[in-house]
Every structure is written in structure tokens, then in C-alpha cells.
Amino acid sequence: MRTAVIKFPGTTCELDVVKALKQVGAEAEVVKFNSLDPDRYDGVVIPGGFSFGDYLRAGTIAANSEAMKGIREMADQGKLVLGICNGFQILVESGLLKGALLPNLNLRFITKWVRIRVRRKDTPFTKDSKDVLFMPIAHAEGRYYLDDEELASRLSVFQYVDERGMPSPQANPNGSILNIAGVTNEAGNVLGLMPHPERASFPSISPDGSRDGLEILRVFGK
């Protein structure tokens, strides 16, 4: 799948995402935020980092940039849209995904490896995935919140869990409602998550040698 990896000023993970996508056979390339032609691509990934320095609020300026018009057009056409960490924040700020990403409950930047359970397998990203994935997080504003708990549960695709695969309070790193680590839109073709699948795609940098990030990225290789 021809896939655009968007680079805003302050994006830091675009090359890692391209390298991971090539592991699954995707035709991926970095595209500057003001150069996106949505007709040239079948999918798009918004990587992590600190777009526009996270000024005002994480993801806010990027969410209101010209690039999001093209990404919204792709989403409306049913093309795949994936937001990772800051990319997730941008999708929420743009309204392509519901909810908000608030400062972590302990008000600190958190970087660690976590386990997430795949709650839904009716999305293109997760239909062939393992049940529990091991991936790293690195964020200060990752506490997912939605004032409608029932809707949040329905949109939730990933949930922080402990070593038993249970969504315990101890497994929740940032205080997200219902331990939510990622959500989708109603159609299922737009997905955002705080963990970094591209950093969990190479055995040499994974604590247990796993490549669980590819479980999510694999769809771009089809």
C-alpha cells in the first residue's frame, strides 16, 4: 500500500515509522505536511514527536493546518489513517477521533514498555492481531478522556493491561478512562494510539525480542 508518513515541524519519529512500514512491505515515504496530495496515497500515518513544539496544546496547531484537509479527505474516502502518540493527539484535536488527551495524572513525562489488550478485531488494523501486545509509550499528555463512558468503551480498540492481561489500575500508566490506550472512529478506518508500534517492530530494540508493533502496521503492506 502506498503510504504517506506526515512530517510536521517538530515530528521526530517519521524515519522510524517508514523503516517499520517497509518491514511489512508498504511503499512508505516521508511527506512534508504542506506537500500532501491525498490522491497519491492509499493510507497515511501521523507519527509521534512534538509538532509545532506542542505550543498552545499538544497537536492543536497541526490539527488546524492545511494538511489535515487532505487527511480528512482520505478518511472520508475510507482510506487508512493511523495516528501514533502526537499523531493521536492531532487526530483528536482535529475532530477525526472523539475525546481528549489530557496531561498524565501524575503530571510527569512517562516512558516505559506496556502491555495493551486488543479489545476490538473488527478494524483493518487489528483483525489479525494477537490478543495482547507489548509496546513502549513516551508522553506527557496521554490520558484519554471522553465524557460519555459508554461511547468511550465502544470506540476503544486498545486497553492497558497487566501481565495477566487484565485492565487493572496498576497497569494504567497515565490515568486514562477505562485504561484506554487507543480508539477508532465509527467507520474503523481511523485509529489513534499512544504506544509506539514502530519502536516495537525490531527484535534488537525490544526487551523480549518481540515485534508486536508489526501486528498493527501489517495492514499497510497489503
Coordinates of N, CA and C in Angstrom, one line a residue:
M1 N 0.8 -1.2 0.0 CA 0.0 0.0 0.0 C 0.9 1.2 0.0
R2 N 0.6 2.2 -0.9 CA 1.3 3.4 -0.9 C 0.9 4.3 0.3
T3 N 1.9 4.6 1.1 CA 1.5 5.2 2.4 C 2.4 6.5 2.6
A4 N 1.7 7.6 3.0 CA 2.4 8.8 3.3 C 2.6 8.9 4.8
V5 N 3.8 9.2 5.2 CA 4.2 9.4 6.6 C 4.4 10.9 6.8
I6 N 3.5 11.6 7.5 CA 3.5 13.0 7.5 C 4.5 13.6 8.5
K7 N 5.3 14.6 8.0 CA 6.2 15.3 8.9 C 5.8 16.7 9.1
F8 N 5.4 17.0 10.3 CA 5.2 18.4 10.7 C 6.5 19.0 11.3
P9 N 6.7 20.3 11.3 CA 7.8 20.8 12.1 C 7.7 20.3 13.6
G10 N 8.8 19.6 14.0 CA 8.7 19.0 15.4 C 8.4 17.5 15.4
T11 N 8.0 17.0 14.3 CA 7.8 15.5 14.2 C 9.1 14.8 14.3
T12 N 9.3 13.8 15.1 CA 10.6 13.2 15.3 C 10.6 11.7 15.0
C13 N 9.5 11.0 14.7 CA 9.5 9.6 14.5 C 9.3 9.1 13.1
E14 N 9.3 10.0 12.1 CA 8.9 9.7 10.8 C 9.8 8.6 10.1
L15 N 11.1 8.7 10.4 CA 12.0 7.7 9.7 C 11.9 6.4 10.4
D16 N 11.6 6.3 11.7 CA 11.4 5.0 12.3 C 10.1 4.4 11.8
V17 N 9.1 5.2 11.6 CA 7.8 4.7 11.0 C 8.0 4.1 9.6
V18 N 8.7 4.9 8.8 CA 9.0 4.4 7.4 C 9.7 3.1 7.4
K19 N 10.8 3.0 8.3 CA 11.6 1.8 8.4 C 10.7 0.6 8.8
A20 N 9.8 0.8 9.8 CA 8.9 -0.2 10.3 C 7.9 -0.6 9.2
L21 N 7.4 0.3 8.5 CA 6.4 0.0 7.4 C 7.0 -0.8 6.3
K22 N 8.3 -0.5 6.0 CA 9.0 -1.3 5.0 C 9.2 -2.8 5.4
Q23 N 9.2 -3.0 6.7 CA 9.2 -4.4 7.2 C 8.0 -5.2 6.7
V24 N 6.9 -4.5 6.6 CA 5.7 -5.3 6.2 C 5.4 -5.1 4.7
G25 N 6.3 -4.5 3.9 CA 6.1 -4.4 2.5 C 5.4 -3.2 2.0
A26 N 5.2 -2.2 2.9 CA 4.5 -1.0 2.5 C 5.4 -0.1 1.6
E27 N 4.8 0.6 0.7 CA 5.5 1.6 -0.1 C 5.4 2.9 0.7
A28 N 6.3 3.1 1.6 CA 6.1 4.3 2.5 C 7.2 5.3 2.2
E29 N 6.8 6.6 2.4 CA 7.7 7.7 2.2 C 7.3 8.9 3.1
V30 N 8.3 9.7 3.5 CA 8.0 10.8 4.3 C 7.5 11.9 3.4
V31 N 6.4 12.6 3.9 CA 5.8 13.7 3.1 C 5.7 14.9 4.0
K32 N 6.2 16.0 3.6 CA 6.1 17.2 4.4 C 4.6 17.7 4.5
F33 N 4.3 18.2 5.6 CA 2.9 18.5 5.9 C 2.2 19.4 4.9
N34 N 2.9 20.2 4.3 CA 2.3 21.1 3.3 C 2.5 20.7 1.9
S35 N 2.8 19.4 1.7 CA 3.0 18.8 0.4 C 2.1 17.6 0.1
L36 N 1.2 17.3 1.0 CA 0.4 16.1 0.9 C -0.6 16.2 -0.3
D37 N -0.5 15.2 -1.2 CA -1.5 15.1 -2.2 C -2.3 13.8 -1.9
P38 N -3.5 13.9 -1.3 CA -4.2 12.7 -0.9 C -4.5 11.7 -2.0
D39 N -4.6 12.2 -3.2 CA -4.9 11.3 -4.3 C -3.7 10.3 -4.6
R40 N -2.6 10.6 -4.2 CA -1.4 9.8 -4.5 C -1.2 8.6 -3.5
Y41 N -2.0 8.6 -2.4 CA -1.8 7.6 -1.4 C -3.0 6.8 -1.0
D42 N -2.8 5.6 -0.5 CA -3.9 4.8 -0.1 C -4.0 4.8 1.4
G43 N -3.0 5.3 2.1 CA -3.0 5.3 3.6 C -2.1 6.4 4.1
V44 N -2.3 6.8 5.3 CA -1.4 7.9 5.9 C -1.1 7.6 7.3
V45 N 0.1 7.9 7.8 CA 0.5 7.7 9.2 C 0.9 9.1 9.7
I46 N 0.4 9.5 10.8 CA 0.9 10.7 11.5 C 1.8 10.2 12.7
P47 N 3.1 10.4 12.6 CA 4.0 9.8 13.7 C 4.0 10.7 14.9
G48 N 4.8 10.2 15.9 CA 4.9 10.9 17.1 C 6.0 12.0 17.0
G49 N 6.1 12.8 18.1 CA 7.0 13.9 18.2 C 6.4 15.0 19.0
F50 N 6.7 16.2 18.5 CA 6.2 17.4 19.2 C 5.9 18.5 18.1
S51 N 4.8 18.2 17.3 CA 4.5 19.0 16.2 C 4.3 20.5 16.6
F52 N 5.0 21.3 15.9 CA 5.0 22.8 16.1 C 5.3 23.1 17.6
G53 N 6.2 22.2 18.2 CA 6.7 22.5 19.5 C 5.6 22.2 20.6
D54 N 4.5 21.6 20.2 CA 3.4 21.4 21.2 C 2.9 22.7 21.8
Y55 N 3.1 23.8 21.1 CA 2.6 25.1 21.6 C 1.1 25.1 21.6
L56 N 0.6 25.9 22.5 CA -0.9 26.0 22.8 C -1.3 24.8 23.5
R57 N -1.3 23.6 22.8 CA -1.6 22.3 23.4 C -1.2 21.3 22.4
A58 N -0.7 20.1 22.9 CA -0.2 19.1 22.0 C -1.1 18.8 20.8
G59 N -0.6 19.0 19.6 CA -1.3 18.6 18.4 C -2.3 19.7 17.9
T60 N -2.5 20.7 18.6 CA -3.5 21.7 18.3 C -3.2 22.5 17.0
I61 N -1.9 22.9 16.8 CA -1.6 23.7 15.6 C -1.6 22.8 14.4
A62 N -1.0 21.6 14.5 CA -1.0 20.7 13.4 C -2.4 20.3 13.0
A63 N -3.3 20.2 14.0 CA -4.7 19.8 13.7 C -5.4 20.8 12.9
N64 N -4.9 22.1 12.9 CA -5.6 23.2 12.2 C -4.8 23.6 10.9
S65 N -3.8 22.7 10.6 CA -3.0 23.0 9.4 C -3.7 22.6 8.1
E66 N -3.2 23.0 7.0 CA -3.7 22.7 5.7 C -3.7 21.2 5.4
A67 N -2.7 20.5 6.0 CA -2.5 19.0 5.8 C -3.7 18.3 6.2
M68 N -4.4 18.7 7.3 CA -5.5 17.9 7.8 C -6.7 17.9 6.9
K69 N -6.8 18.9 6.0 CA -7.8 18.8 5.0 C -7.7 17.6 4.1
G70 N -6.4 17.4 3.7 CA -6.2 16.2 2.8 C -6.4 14.9 3.6
I71 N -5.9 14.9 4.9 CA -6.1 13.7 5.7 C -7.6 13.4 6.0
R72 N -8.3 14.5 6.2 CA -9.8 14.3 6.4 C -10.4 13.7 5.1
E73 N -10.0 14.2 4.0 CA -10.5 13.7 2.7 C -10.2 12.2 2.6
M74 N -9.0 11.8 2.9 CA -8.6 10.4 2.8 C -9.5 9.6 3.8
A75 N -9.7 10.1 5.0 CA -10.5 9.4 6.0 C -12.0 9.2 5.4
D76 N -12.5 10.3 4.8 CA -13.9 10.2 4.3 C -14.0 9.3 3.1
Q77 N -12.9 9.0 2.4 CA -12.9 8.1 1.3 C -12.7 6.6 1.8
G78 N -12.5 6.4 3.1 CA -12.3 5.1 3.7 C -10.9 4.6 3.7
K79 N -10.0 5.5 3.3 CA -8.5 5.1 3.4 C -8.1 5.0 4.8
L80 N -7.0 4.3 5.0 CA -6.5 4.1 6.4 C -5.7 5.3 6.9
V81 N -6.0 5.7 8.1 CA -5.4 6.8 8.8 C -5.0 6.4 10.2
L82 N -3.7 6.4 10.5 CA -3.1 6.0 11.8 C -2.4 7.1 12.4
G83 N -2.7 7.4 13.7 CA -2.0 8.5 14.4 C -1.3 7.8 15.6
I84 N 0.0 8.1 15.8 CA 0.8 7.5 16.8 C 1.2 8.6 17.8
C85 N 0.9 8.4 19.1 CA 1.3 9.4 20.1 C 0.9 10.8 19.7
N86 N 1.8 11.7 19.3 CA 1.5 13.0 18.9 C 0.5 13.0 17.7
G87 N 0.6 12.0 16.9 CA -0.3 11.8 15.8 C -1.7 11.5 16.3
F88 N -1.8 10.8 17.4 CA -3.1 10.5 18.1 C -3.7 11.8 18.6
Q89 N -2.8 12.6 19.2 CA -3.3 13.9 19.8 C -3.8 14.8 18.6
I90 N -3.1 14.8 17.5 CA -3.5 15.6 16.3 C -4.9 15.1 15.8
L91 N -5.1 13.8 15.7 CA -6.4 13.3 15.2 C -7.5 13.7 16.2
V92 N -7.3 13.7 17.5 CA -8.3 14.1 18.4 C -8.6 15.6 18.3
E93 N -7.5 16.4 18.3 CA -7.7 17.8 18.2 C -8.4 18.2 16.9
S94 N -8.2 17.5 15.8 CA -8.8 17.8 14.6 C -10.3 17.3 14.5
G95 N -10.7 16.5 15.5 CA -12.1 16.0 15.5 C -12.3 14.7 14.7
L96 N -11.2 14.2 14.1 CA -11.3 12.9 13.4 C -11.5 11.8 14.3
L97 N -11.1 11.9 15.5 CA -11.4 11.0 16.6 C -12.0 11.7 17.8
K98 N -12.9 11.0 18.5 CA -13.6 11.7 19.6 C -12.7 11.6 20.9
G99 N -13.0 12.6 21.8 CA -12.3 12.5 23.1 C -11.3 13.6 23.2
A100 N -10.4 13.5 24.2 CA -9.4 14.4 24.5 C -8.2 13.7 25.1
L101 N -7.0 14.2 25.0 CA -5.8 13.6 25.6 C -5.2 14.6 26.6
L102 N -5.4 14.4 27.9 CA -5.1 15.3 28.9 C -3.7 15.0 29.5
P103 N -3.1 15.9 30.3 CA -1.9 15.6 30.9 C -2.0 14.3 31.8
N104 N -0.9 13.6 31.8 CA -0.8 12.4 32.6 C -1.2 12.7 34.1
L105 N -1.9 11.7 34.7 CA -2.4 12.0 36.1 C -1.3 12.4 37.0
N106 N -0.1 11.9 36.9 CA 1.0 12.3 37.8 C 1.7 13.6 37.3
L107 N 1.3 14.1 36.2 CA 1.9 15.4 35.6 C 3.3 15.2 35.3
R108 N 3.7 14.0 35.0 CA 5.1 13.7 34.6 C 5.2 13.1 33.2
F109 N 6.3 13.3 32.5 CA 6.5 12.6 31.2 C 6.8 11.1 31.6
I110 N 6.1 10.2 30.9 CA 6.3 8.8 31.2 C 6.9 8.1 30.0
T111 N 7.9 7.3 30.2 CA 8.5 6.5 29.1 C 8.7 5.1 29.7
K112 N 8.1 4.1 29.1 CA 8.2 2.7 29.6 C 7.5 1.8 28.6
W113 N 7.8 0.5 28.8 CA 7.1 -0.5 27.9 C 5.8 -1.0 28.7
V114 N 4.8 -1.1 27.9 CA 3.5 -1.5 28.5 C 2.8 -2.6 27.7
R115 N 1.9 -3.3 28.3 CA 1.1 -4.3 27.6 C -0.3 -3.7 27.3
I116 N -0.8 -3.9 26.1 CA -2.1 -3.5 25.8 C -2.9 -4.6 25.2
R117 N -4.2 -4.7 25.6 CA -5.1 -5.8 25.1 C -5.8 -5.2 23.8
V118 N -5.9 -6.0 22.8 CA -6.7 -5.6 21.6 C -8.2 -6.0 21.9
R119 N -9.0 -4.9 22.2 CA -10.4 -5.1 22.6 C -11.3 -5.4 21.4
R120 N -10.9 -4.8 20.2 CA -11.7 -5.0 19.0 C -10.9 -5.5 17.8
K121 N -11.4 -6.5 17.2 CA -10.7 -7.0 16.0 C -11.6 -6.8 14.7
D122 N -12.5 -5.8 14.8 CA -13.3 -5.5 13.7 C -12.8 -4.3 12.9
T123 N -11.5 -3.9 13.1 CA -10.9 -2.8 12.4 C -9.9 -3.4 11.5
P124 N -9.5 -2.7 10.4 CA -8.5 -3.2 9.4 C -7.1 -3.4 10.1
F125 N -6.9 -2.6 11.1 CA -5.6 -2.6 11.8 C -5.4 -3.8 12.8
T126 N -6.5 -4.3 13.2 CA -6.4 -5.3 14.3 C -7.1 -6.7 14.0
K127 N -7.6 -6.8 12.9 CA -8.4 -8.1 12.7 C -7.6 -9.3 12.7
D128 N -6.3 -9.3 12.4 CA -5.4 -10.5 12.5 C -4.4 -10.4 13.6
S129 N -4.7 -9.5 14.6 CA -3.7 -9.2 15.7 C -3.7 -10.3 16.8
K130 N -2.6 -10.4 17.5 CA -2.6 -11.1 18.7 C -3.5 -10.4 19.7
D131 N -3.8 -11.1 20.8 CA -4.7 -10.5 21.8 C -4.0 -9.5 22.7
V132 N -2.8 -9.7 23.0 CA -2.0 -8.7 23.9 C -0.7 -8.4 23.2
L133 N -0.4 -7.0 23.2 CA 0.8 -6.6 22.5 C 1.7 -5.9 23.5
F134 N 3.0 -5.9 23.3 CA 4.0 -5.3 24.1 C 4.7 -4.2 23.4
M135 N 4.5 -2.9 23.8 CA 5.0 -1.8 23.1 C 5.4 -0.7 24.1
P136 N 6.2 0.3 23.7 CA 6.6 1.4 24.5 C 5.7 2.6 24.4
I137 N 5.6 3.3 25.5 CA 5.0 4.7 25.5 C 6.0 5.7 25.9
A138 N 5.8 6.9 25.4 CA 6.6 8.1 25.8 C 5.8 9.3 25.6
H139 N 5.2 9.8 26.7 CA 4.3 11.0 26.5 C 4.1 11.7 27.9
A140 N 3.7 12.9 27.8 CA 3.3 13.7 28.9 C 1.8 14.0 28.9
E141 N 1.2 13.9 27.7 CA -0.3 14.1 27.6 C -0.9 13.0 26.9
G142 N -1.2 11.9 27.7 CA -1.7 10.7 27.0 C -2.9 10.1 27.8
R143 N -3.5 10.9 28.7 CA -4.6 10.4 29.5 C -5.9 10.6 28.7
Y144 N -6.4 9.5 28.1 CA -7.6 9.6 27.2 C -8.8 9.9 28.1
Y145 N -9.6 10.8 27.6 CA -10.9 11.1 28.3 C -12.0 11.4 27.3
L146 N -13.2 10.9 27.6 CA -14.4 11.2 26.9 C -15.5 11.2 27.9
D147 N -16.4 12.2 27.9 CA -17.4 12.4 28.9 C -18.5 11.4 28.8
D148 N -18.6 10.6 27.7 CA -19.5 9.6 27.5 C -18.8 8.2 27.7
E149 N -18.9 7.6 28.9 CA -18.1 6.4 29.1 C -18.5 5.2 28.3
E150 N -19.8 5.2 28.0 CA -20.3 4.1 27.1 C -19.8 4.2 25.7
L151 N -19.7 5.4 25.2 CA -19.2 5.6 23.9 C -17.7 5.4 23.9
A152 N -17.0 5.8 24.9 CA -15.6 5.6 25.0 C -15.3 4.1 25.0
S153 N -16.0 3.3 25.7 CA -15.8 1.9 25.7 C -16.1 1.3 24.3
R154 N -17.1 1.8 23.6 CA -17.4 1.2 22.3 C -16.3 1.6 21.2
L155 N -15.7 2.8 21.4 CA -14.7 3.2 20.4 C -13.3 2.7 20.8
S156 N -13.1 2.2 22.0 CA -11.8 1.7 22.5 C -11.3 0.5 21.7
V157 N -10.1 0.6 21.2 CA -9.5 -0.6 20.5 C -8.4 -1.2 21.4
F158 N -7.7 -0.4 22.1 CA -6.6 -0.9 22.9 C -6.8 -0.5 24.4
Q159 N -6.4 -1.3 25.3 CA -6.6 -1.1 26.7 C -5.3 -1.5 27.5
Y160 N -4.8 -0.7 28.3 CA -3.6 -1.0 29.1 C -4.0 -2.2 30.1
V161 N -3.1 -3.2 30.1 CA -3.4 -4.4 30.9 C -2.1 -4.8 31.7
D162 N -2.3 -5.6 32.7 CA -1.1 -6.1 33.4 C -0.6 -7.4 32.8
E163 N 0.3 -8.0 33.5 CA 1.0 -9.2 32.9 C 0.0 -10.4 32.8
R164 N -1.2 -10.3 33.5 CA -2.2 -11.3 33.4 C -3.2 -11.0 32.3
G165 N -3.0 -9.8 31.6 CA -3.9 -9.4 30.6 C -5.1 -8.7 31.1
M166 N -5.1 -8.3 32.3 CA -6.2 -7.6 33.0 C -6.0 -6.1 33.0
P167 N -7.1 -5.3 32.8 CA -7.0 -3.9 32.8 C -7.1 -3.3 34.3
S168 N -6.1 -3.6 35.0 CA -6.0 -3.1 36.4 C -5.6 -1.7 36.6
P169 N -5.9 -1.0 37.7 CA -5.4 0.4 37.9 C -3.9 0.4 37.9
Q170 N -3.2 -0.6 38.3 CA -1.8 -0.6 38.4 C -1.2 -0.6 36.9
A171 N -2.0 -1.1 36.0 CA -1.5 -1.2 34.6 C -1.7 0.0 33.8
N172 N -2.5 1.0 34.4 CA -2.8 2.2 33.7 C -1.8 3.3 34.0
P173 N -0.9 3.6 33.0 CA 0.2 4.4 33.2 C -0.1 5.9 33.4
N174 N -1.2 6.3 32.8 CA -1.5 7.8 32.8 C -2.8 8.2 33.3
G175 N -3.6 7.3 33.7 CA -4.9 7.7 34.3 C -6.1 7.7 33.3
S176 N -5.8 7.1 32.1 CA -6.9 7.1 31.0 C -8.2 6.5 31.5
I177 N -9.3 7.0 31.1 CA -10.6 6.5 31.4 C -10.6 5.0 30.8
L178 N -11.1 4.1 31.6 CA -11.2 2.7 31.2 C -9.9 2.1 30.7
N179 N -8.8 2.6 31.2 CA -7.5 2.1 30.8 C -7.2 2.2 29.2
I180 N -7.9 3.1 28.6 CA -7.9 3.2 27.1 C -6.5 3.7 26.6
A181 N -6.0 2.9 25.7 CA -4.7 3.3 25.0 C -4.8 3.7 23.6
G182 N -6.0 3.4 23.0 CA -6.2 3.8 21.6 C -7.7 3.6 21.2
V183 N -8.1 4.5 20.3 CA -9.5 4.5 19.9 C -9.6 4.6 18.4
T184 N -10.8 4.2 17.8 CA -11.0 4.3 16.4 C -12.2 5.2 16.2
N185 N -12.4 5.6 14.9 CA -13.7 6.3 14.6 C -14.8 5.3 14.4
E186 N -16.0 5.8 14.1 CA -17.1 4.9 13.9 C -16.9 3.9 12.8
A187 N -16.3 4.4 11.7 CA -16.1 3.5 10.5 C -15.0 2.5 10.7
G188 N -14.1 2.8 11.6 CA -13.0 1.9 11.9 C -11.7 2.1 11.0
N189 N -11.7 3.1 10.1 CA -10.5 3.3 9.3 C -9.6 4.3 9.8
V190 N -10.0 5.0 10.9 CA -9.1 6.0 11.5 C -8.8 5.5 12.9
L191 N -7.5 5.3 13.2 CA -7.1 4.8 14.5 C -6.0 5.6 15.1
G192 N -6.1 5.9 16.4 CA -5.1 6.6 17.2 C -4.7 5.8 18.4
L193 N -3.4 5.8 18.7 CA -3.0 5.1 20.0 C -1.7 5.8 20.5
M194 N -1.6 5.7 21.8 CA -0.4 6.4 22.5 C 0.8 5.5 22.4
P195 N 0.8 4.2 22.5 CA 2.0 3.4 22.3 C 2.6 3.5 20.9
H196 N 3.9 3.2 20.8 CA 4.6 3.4 19.5 C 4.8 2.0 18.9
P197 N 4.0 1.6 17.9 CA 4.3 0.4 17.2 C 5.6 0.3 16.4
E198 N 6.1 1.5 15.9 CA 7.3 1.5 15.1 C 8.5 1.1 16.0
R199 N 8.4 1.5 17.3 CA 9.5 1.1 18.2 C 9.4 -0.3 18.8
A200 N 8.4 -1.0 18.4 CA 8.2 -2.4 18.8 C 8.2 -3.3 17.6
S201 N 9.0 -2.9 16.5 CA 8.9 -3.6 15.3 C 10.3 -4.3 15.0
F202 N 11.2 -4.2 15.9 CA 12.6 -4.8 15.6 C 13.0 -5.6 16.9
P203 N 13.3 -6.8 16.8 CA 13.7 -7.6 18.0 C 14.9 -7.1 18.7
S204 N 15.8 -6.4 18.0 CA 17.0 -5.9 18.6 C 16.8 -4.8 19.6
I205 N 15.6 -4.1 19.5 CA 15.4 -3.0 20.5 C 14.2 -3.3 21.4
S206 N 13.6 -4.5 21.3 CA 12.5 -4.9 22.2 C 13.1 -5.7 23.4
P207 N 12.6 -5.4 24.6 CA 13.2 -6.1 25.8 C 13.0 -7.6 25.7
D208 N 12.0 -8.1 25.0 CA 11.8 -9.6 25.0 C 11.9 -10.1 23.6
G209 N 12.5 -9.3 22.6 CA 12.7 -9.7 21.3 C 11.5 -9.8 20.4
S210 N 10.4 -9.3 20.9 CA 9.1 -9.4 20.1 C 9.1 -8.3 19.0
R211 N 8.1 -8.4 18.1 CA 7.9 -7.5 17.1 C 6.4 -7.1 17.0
D212 N 5.8 -6.9 18.2 CA 4.4 -6.7 18.2 C 3.8 -5.5 17.5
G213 N 4.7 -4.5 17.3 CA 4.2 -3.3 16.6 C 3.8 -3.7 15.2
L214 N 4.4 -4.7 14.6 CA 4.0 -5.1 13.2 C 2.6 -5.6 13.1
E215 N 2.1 -6.1 14.3 CA 0.7 -6.6 14.3 C -0.3 -5.5 13.8
I216 N 0.0 -4.2 14.1 CA -0.8 -3.1 13.8 C -0.4 -2.5 12.4
L217 N 0.9 -2.5 12.1 CA 1.3 -1.9 10.9 C 1.2 -2.8 9.6
R218 N 0.9 -4.1 9.9 CA 0.9 -5.1 8.8 C -0.1 -4.7 7.7
V219 N -1.2 -4.1 8.1 CA -2.3 -3.7 7.1 C -1.8 -2.8 6.0
F220 N -0.7 -2.0 6.3 CA -0.2 -1.1 5.3 C 0.6 -1.9 4.2
G221 N 0.9 -3.1 4.5 CA 1.7 -3.9 3.5 C 0.8 -4.7 2.5
K222 N -0.5 -4.6 2.7 CA -1.4 -5.4 1.8 C -1.8 -4.6 0.6

